[in-house]
Amino acid sequence: MSHTQQDYFSQACENNKAPILEQLLPIFANSRNVLEIGSGTGQHAVYFAKHFPHLSWQTSDRPVYHRGIHHWLTAQPSNNLRSPLLLDVTEPWPLTQKVDAIFTANTLHIMSKAMVEAFFHGVGQHLTIQGNLCIYGPFNQQGHYSSDSNRQFDVHLKNNNPSSGIKALEWIERLANQQGLKLKIKENMPANNLFLHFKKENESFKNQ
Ligand SMILES: C[S@@+](CC[C@H](N)C(=O)[O-])C[C@H]1O[C@@H](n2cnc3c(N)ncnc32)[C@H](O)[C@@H]1O
């Protein structure tokens, strides 16, 4: 199968990268090693790495996305950008040391509930104490969709894959709390998405 540049391009990334950067700037100011889960096209990675020259940005994703990520990393190289790790959240994470920041965008609604649980288990295992977890994407709150378009989007997701779908913020927060993380920032973002910042305040007893 041949790929065109279009295959490796996401308009959503172009639209959301600047508003996400604004949120990340103060949070990652003192971070050193960011692990991105589900880098997708790699567009976010090349953009954010340029704005955080003091830190190392580690891309990762499932194998099918690696070609696209390499494409963007080759087109827009930065010394602080790392080639993608083969990381499926449901498998052991291939990290040699803990990271002090984890970023993921538009992934949790693609994942099944079991995958999201595996994601938080991995975060609990691999994020240092005082480390930052930043998540961008659509979430439901108090049993409600944030917009009609998100309701339609959820139907579309479930038609494609019945185990995917927009998750409840309250459930996400519970999973984070179980791993010793506390929600510090919940910001409304363009296109009815949320930006969430969690800080790891203690080790989960499950990971000790
Ligand atoms: C809609 S794309 C978002 C990509 C990119 N972060 C963005 O904002 O454009 C969903 C991403 O979630 C990733 N993903 C889904 N299930 C995953 C899993 N089990 N482990 C790791 N990544 C997963 C996909 O591989 C894909 O990169």
Tab-separated table of C-alpha atoms and ligand atoms in Angstrom:
chain	number	residue	atom	x	y	z
A	1	MET	CA	0.000	0.000	0.000
A	2	SER	CA	1.429	3.398	-0.898
A	3	HIS	CA	0.923	6.453	1.282
A	4	THR	CA	0.564	10.075	0.260
A	5	GLN	CA	1.396	13.064	2.449
A	6	GLN	CA	-2.373	13.494	2.839
A	7	ASP	CA	-2.516	10.153	4.682
A	8	TYR	CA	-0.170	11.610	7.242
A	9	PHE	CA	-2.022	14.892	7.752
A	10	SER	CA	-4.662	15.722	10.354
A	11	GLN	CA	-6.570	19.005	10.040
A	12	ALA	CA	-7.720	18.637	13.657
A	13	CYS	CA	-4.079	18.700	14.795
A	14	GLU	CA	-3.455	21.880	12.842
A	15	ASN	CA	-6.497	23.479	14.471
A	16	ASN	CA	-5.853	22.403	18.054
A	17	LYS	CA	-2.047	22.549	18.342
A	18	ALA	CA	-1.805	26.260	19.248
A	19	PRO	CA	-4.543	26.196	21.937
A	20	ILE	CA	-3.015	23.009	23.416
A	21	LEU	CA	0.453	24.588	23.403
A	22	GLU	CA	-0.877	27.527	25.402
A	23	GLN	CA	-1.997	25.080	28.124
A	24	LEU	CA	1.202	23.018	28.022
A	25	LEU	CA	3.667	25.936	28.210
A	26	PRO	CA	3.492	26.561	31.985
A	27	ILE	CA	3.021	22.851	32.851
A	28	PHE	CA	5.997	21.511	30.868
A	29	ALA	CA	8.253	24.493	31.710
A	30	ASN	CA	10.242	22.342	34.146
A	31	SER	CA	9.672	18.902	32.611
A	32	ARG	CA	12.517	16.946	31.057
A	33	ASN	CA	11.100	13.811	29.462
A	34	VAL	CA	7.681	13.817	27.825
A	35	LEU	CA	6.161	10.574	26.611
A	36	GLU	CA	3.416	11.068	24.031
A	37	ILE	CA	0.919	8.211	23.801
A	38	GLY	CA	-0.802	7.710	20.440
A	39	SER	CA	1.253	10.258	18.471
A	40	GLY	CA	-0.915	9.587	15.399
A	41	THR	CA	0.457	11.532	12.430
A	42	GLY	CA	3.335	13.002	14.478
A	43	GLN	CA	2.215	16.579	13.764
A	44	HIS	CA	1.770	17.452	17.438
A	45	ALA	CA	5.207	16.058	18.269
A	46	VAL	CA	7.115	18.146	15.713
A	47	TYR	CA	5.219	21.299	16.720
A	48	PHE	CA	5.510	20.871	20.489
A	49	ALA	CA	9.148	19.704	20.415
A	50	LYS	CA	10.126	23.003	18.738
A	51	HIS	CA	8.440	24.965	21.519
A	52	PHE	CA	10.075	22.971	24.339
A	53	PRO	CA	13.769	22.807	23.377
A	54	HIS	CA	14.731	22.051	27.000
A	55	LEU	CA	12.954	18.678	27.045
A	56	SER	CA	13.004	15.388	25.174
A	57	TRP	CA	9.764	14.537	23.342
A	58	GLN	CA	9.300	10.770	22.974
A	59	THR	CA	6.740	9.799	20.350
A	60	SER	CA	4.950	6.446	20.481
A	61	ASP	CA	2.087	4.600	18.867
A	62	ARG	CA	0.907	1.303	17.495
A	63	PRO	CA	2.895	0.037	14.472
A	64	VAL	CA	0.478	1.192	11.760
A	65	TYR	CA	1.205	4.854	12.636
A	66	HIS	CA	4.990	4.644	12.657
A	67	ARG	CA	5.514	5.399	8.980
A	68	GLY	CA	3.563	8.627	9.260
A	69	ILE	CA	5.389	9.687	12.425
A	70	HIS	CA	8.771	9.024	10.761
A	71	HIS	CA	7.570	11.056	7.791
A	72	TRP	CA	6.932	14.151	9.953
A	73	LEU	CA	10.069	13.684	12.062
A	74	THR	CA	12.163	13.519	8.892
A	75	ALA	CA	10.428	16.539	7.334
A	76	GLN	CA	10.738	18.670	10.478
A	77	PRO	CA	13.579	17.284	12.581
A	78	SER	CA	14.432	18.574	16.069
A	79	ASN	CA	17.308	17.399	18.265
A	80	ASN	CA	14.876	16.757	21.103
A	81	LEU	CA	12.450	14.565	19.108
A	82	ARG	CA	12.681	10.815	19.641
A	83	SER	CA	11.680	8.190	17.046
A	84	PRO	CA	8.447	6.405	17.900
A	85	LEU	CA	8.364	3.624	20.447
A	86	LEU	CA	6.099	0.731	19.642
A	87	LEU	CA	3.667	1.306	22.480
A	88	ASP	CA	0.225	-0.224	22.763
A	89	VAL	CA	-1.134	0.705	26.189
A	90	THR	CA	-2.398	-2.848	26.733
A	91	GLU	CA	1.120	-4.343	26.367
A	92	PRO	CA	4.076	-3.743	28.721
A	93	TRP	CA	5.357	-0.208	28.003
A	94	PRO	CA	8.871	-0.332	26.464
A	95	LEU	CA	10.455	2.299	28.741
A	96	THR	CA	13.861	1.958	30.388
A	97	GLN	CA	13.202	4.711	32.943
A	98	LYS	CA	10.316	6.730	34.333
A	99	VAL	CA	9.231	9.947	32.612
A	100	ASP	CA	8.199	13.181	34.315
A	101	ALA	CA	5.448	14.045	31.827
A	102	ILE	CA	2.921	12.204	29.673
A	103	PHE	CA	0.820	13.788	26.936
A	104	THR	CA	-1.993	12.298	24.900
A	105	ALA	CA	-4.509	13.887	22.509
A	106	ASN	CA	-7.697	12.475	21.074
A	107	THR	CA	-6.943	8.914	22.104
A	108	LEU	CA	-9.173	7.938	25.044
A	109	HIS	CA	-12.418	8.055	22.996
A	110	ILE	CA	-10.794	5.794	20.388
A	111	MET	CA	-9.840	3.247	23.046
A	112	SER	CA	-12.112	0.697	24.693
A	113	LYS	CA	-12.711	0.994	28.453
A	114	ALA	CA	-10.209	-1.807	29.090
A	115	MET	CA	-7.597	0.109	27.065
A	116	VAL	CA	-8.242	3.296	29.055
A	117	GLU	CA	-7.798	1.307	32.270
A	118	ALA	CA	-4.519	-0.055	30.872
A	119	PHE	CA	-3.505	3.512	29.956
A	120	PHE	CA	-3.927	4.703	33.555
A	121	HIS	CA	-2.198	1.639	34.934
A	122	GLY	CA	0.778	2.457	32.662
A	123	VAL	CA	0.714	6.113	33.718
A	124	GLY	CA	0.794	5.042	37.364
A	125	GLN	CA	3.768	2.753	36.720
A	126	HIS	CA	5.864	5.019	34.523
A	127	LEU	CA	5.242	8.599	35.704
A	128	THR	CA	7.507	10.008	38.436
A	129	ILE	CA	6.083	11.521	41.616
A	130	GLN	CA	5.189	15.172	40.875
A	131	GLY	CA	5.041	14.210	37.206
A	132	ASN	CA	2.420	15.777	34.911
A	133	LEU	CA	-0.211	14.034	32.824
A	134	CYS	CA	-1.924	16.171	30.157
A	135	ILE	CA	-4.900	14.884	28.199
A	136	TYR	CA	-6.802	16.572	25.393
A	137	GLY	CA	-10.059	15.308	23.904
A	138	PRO	CA	-13.851	15.072	24.216
A	139	PHE	CA	-15.429	13.943	27.502
A	140	ASN	CA	-18.920	13.699	28.937
A	141	GLN	CA	-19.712	15.382	32.251
A	142	GLN	CA	-22.518	14.507	34.674
A	143	GLY	CA	-23.989	12.125	32.123
A	144	HIS	CA	-24.189	14.736	29.353
A	145	TYR	CA	-22.508	15.229	26.026
A	146	SER	CA	-20.833	18.629	25.796
A	147	SER	CA	-22.533	19.318	22.446
A	148	ASP	CA	-24.818	17.824	19.796
A	149	SER	CA	-21.801	17.375	17.564
A	150	ASN	CA	-20.111	15.246	20.260
A	151	ARG	CA	-23.281	13.165	20.601
A	152	GLN	CA	-23.201	12.521	16.843
A	153	PHE	CA	-19.461	11.878	16.977
A	154	ASP	CA	-20.030	9.229	19.676
A	155	VAL	CA	-22.613	7.439	17.490
A	156	HIS	CA	-20.152	7.536	14.593
A	157	LEU	CA	-17.342	6.126	16.791
A	158	LYS	CA	-19.531	3.296	18.082
A	159	ASN	CA	-20.726	2.439	14.570
A	160	ASN	CA	-17.079	1.968	13.590
A	161	ASN	CA	-16.138	0.143	16.779
A	162	PRO	CA	-18.742	-0.620	19.464
A	163	SER	CA	-16.118	-0.702	22.228
A	164	SER	CA	-14.876	2.839	21.511
A	165	GLY	CA	-16.684	6.045	22.469
A	166	ILE	CA	-16.531	9.248	24.492
A	167	LYS	CA	-15.744	8.539	28.145
A	168	ALA	CA	-17.151	10.118	31.318
A	169	LEU	CA	-14.813	12.617	32.935
A	170	GLU	CA	-15.846	11.357	36.393
A	171	TRP	CA	-14.651	7.827	35.495
A	172	ILE	CA	-11.381	9.193	34.066
A	173	GLU	CA	-10.783	11.129	37.276
A	174	ARG	CA	-11.466	8.018	39.356
A	175	LEU	CA	-8.932	5.976	37.362
A	176	ALA	CA	-6.381	8.771	37.756
A	177	ASN	CA	-7.006	9.013	41.523
A	178	GLN	CA	-6.438	5.248	41.869
A	179	GLN	CA	-2.944	5.839	40.442
A	180	GLY	CA	-2.167	8.689	42.856
A	181	LEU	CA	-2.952	11.490	40.387
A	182	LYS	CA	-5.033	14.573	41.171
A	183	LEU	CA	-6.883	16.749	38.651
A	184	LYS	CA	-5.375	20.249	38.728
A	185	ILE	CA	-6.754	21.899	35.583
A	186	LYS	CA	-9.881	21.289	33.519
A	187	GLU	CA	-10.074	23.794	30.697
A	188	ASN	CA	-12.743	24.117	28.003
A	189	MET	CA	-11.076	24.019	24.610
A	190	PRO	CA	-12.203	24.782	21.039
A	191	ALA	CA	-14.455	22.246	19.278
A	192	ASN	CA	-16.049	21.122	22.575
A	193	ASN	CA	-12.937	19.382	23.852
A	194	LEU	CA	-11.327	19.501	27.290
A	195	PHE	CA	-7.740	19.936	28.371
A	196	LEU	CA	-7.006	18.005	31.589
A	197	HIS	CA	-3.899	18.361	33.732
A	198	PHE	CA	-3.261	15.766	36.438
A	199	LYS	CA	-0.337	15.737	38.853
A	200	LYS	CA	0.973	12.558	40.412
A	201	GLU	CA	1.011	13.207	44.144
A	202	ASN	CA	1.777	9.727	45.455
A	203	GLU	CA	2.435	6.142	44.391
A	204	SER	CA	-0.587	3.926	44.012
A	205	PHE	CA	-0.393	1.095	46.524
A	206	LYS	CA	-1.106	-1.204	43.549
A	207	ASN	CA	2.235	-0.295	41.941
A	208	GLN	CA	4.408	-0.531	45.068
B	1	LIG	C1	-7.642	9.908	16.605
B	1	LIG	S1	-6.004	9.336	16.709
B	1	LIG	C2	-5.226	10.710	17.523
B	1	LIG	C3	-3.806	10.854	17.103
B	1	LIG	C4	-3.091	12.116	17.587
B	1	LIG	N1	-2.782	12.047	18.990
B	1	LIG	C5	-3.907	13.340	17.281
B	1	LIG	O1	-4.241	14.094	18.186
B	1	LIG	O2	-4.173	13.546	16.090
B	1	LIG	C6	-6.117	8.076	17.959
B	1	LIG	C7	-4.783	7.505	18.379
B	1	LIG	O3	-5.001	6.623	19.484
B	1	LIG	C8	-4.085	5.549	19.342
B	1	LIG	N2	-4.508	4.374	20.099
B	1	LIG	C9	-5.694	3.741	20.057
B	1	LIG	N3	-5.645	2.629	20.808
B	1	LIG	C10	-4.403	2.573	21.349
B	1	LIG	C11	-3.741	1.657	22.207
B	1	LIG	N4	-4.339	0.553	22.635
B	1	LIG	N5	-2.455	1.923	22.559
B	1	LIG	C12	-1.830	3.032	22.112
B	1	LIG	N6	-2.414	3.933	21.281
B	1	LIG	C13	-3.669	3.694	20.903
B	1	LIG	C14	-4.137	5.287	17.846
B	1	LIG	O4	-3.101	4.433	17.448
B	1	LIG	C15	-4.074	6.704	17.300
B	1	LIG	O5	-2.772	7.181	17.177
